[in-house]
Coordinates of C-alpha atoms in Angstrom, one line a residue:
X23 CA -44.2 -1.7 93.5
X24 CA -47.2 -0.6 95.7
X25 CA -45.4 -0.8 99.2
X26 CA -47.8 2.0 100.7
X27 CA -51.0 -0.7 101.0
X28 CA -51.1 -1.8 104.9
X29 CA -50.1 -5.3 104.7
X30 CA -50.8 -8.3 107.4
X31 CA -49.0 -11.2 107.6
X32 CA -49.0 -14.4 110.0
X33 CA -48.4 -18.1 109.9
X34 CA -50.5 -20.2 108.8
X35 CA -50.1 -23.7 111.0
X36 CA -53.0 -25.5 108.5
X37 CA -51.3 -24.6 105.5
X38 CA -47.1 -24.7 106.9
X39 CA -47.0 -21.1 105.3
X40 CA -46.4 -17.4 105.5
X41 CA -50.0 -15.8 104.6
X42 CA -50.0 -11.6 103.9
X43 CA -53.2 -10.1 102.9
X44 CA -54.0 -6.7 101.5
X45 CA -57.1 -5.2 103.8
X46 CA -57.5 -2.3 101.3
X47 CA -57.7 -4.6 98.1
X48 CA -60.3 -7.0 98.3
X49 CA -59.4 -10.2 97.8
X50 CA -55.3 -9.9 97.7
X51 CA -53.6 -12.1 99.7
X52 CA -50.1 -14.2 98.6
X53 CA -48.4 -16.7 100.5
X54 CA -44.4 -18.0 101.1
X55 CA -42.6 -20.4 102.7
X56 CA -40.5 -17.5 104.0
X57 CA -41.7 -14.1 105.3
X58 CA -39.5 -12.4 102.7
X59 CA -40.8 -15.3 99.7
X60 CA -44.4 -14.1 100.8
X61 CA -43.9 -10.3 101.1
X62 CA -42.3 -10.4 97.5
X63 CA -45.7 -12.8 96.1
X64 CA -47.7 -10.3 97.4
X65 CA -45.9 -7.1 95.6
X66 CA -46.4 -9.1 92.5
X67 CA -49.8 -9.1 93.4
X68 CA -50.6 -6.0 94.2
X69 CA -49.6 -4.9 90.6
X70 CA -51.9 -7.4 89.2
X71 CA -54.8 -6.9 91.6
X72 CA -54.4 -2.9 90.2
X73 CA -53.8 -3.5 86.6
X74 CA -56.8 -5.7 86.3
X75 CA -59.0 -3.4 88.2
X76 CA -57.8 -0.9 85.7
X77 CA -58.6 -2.8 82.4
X78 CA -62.3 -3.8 84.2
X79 CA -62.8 0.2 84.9
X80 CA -63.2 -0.3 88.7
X81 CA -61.8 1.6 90.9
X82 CA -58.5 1.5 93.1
X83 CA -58.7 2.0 96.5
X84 CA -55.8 5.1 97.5
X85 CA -53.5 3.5 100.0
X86 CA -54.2 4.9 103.5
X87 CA -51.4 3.1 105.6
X88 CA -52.2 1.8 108.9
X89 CA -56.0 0.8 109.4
X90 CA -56.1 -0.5 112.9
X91 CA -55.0 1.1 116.3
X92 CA -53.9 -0.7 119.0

């Protein structure tokens, strides 16, 4: 798993749903009923957002952990 990604996740009242997005990976974002259902969609993702990113030759962004200070 590829827990080192900063992740954000809020409800969604539109969609009745748990939304986590991936800043550092464009494009990766999972959702869940639950918070736990979501984070583990979007571990799942992760791996697939890298291994494709991989077979296309592009490259993977290195995890840098939290993007934005409060």
């Amino acid at each position: 798993m590829n827990t080192k990604y900063e992740l954000i996740m809020y409800w969604s009242e539109e969609d009745s749903t748990f939304i986590v997005e991936v800043p550092e990976l464009a494009g990766c974002m999972a959702d869940g009923q639950t918070q736990n259902e979501a984070l583990a969609n979007i571990q799942i993702l992760i791996d697939q957002w890298i291994e494709t990113a991989k077979e296309l030759g592009r490259d993977i962004p290195e995890a840098k952990g939290k993007l934005i200070y409060a």
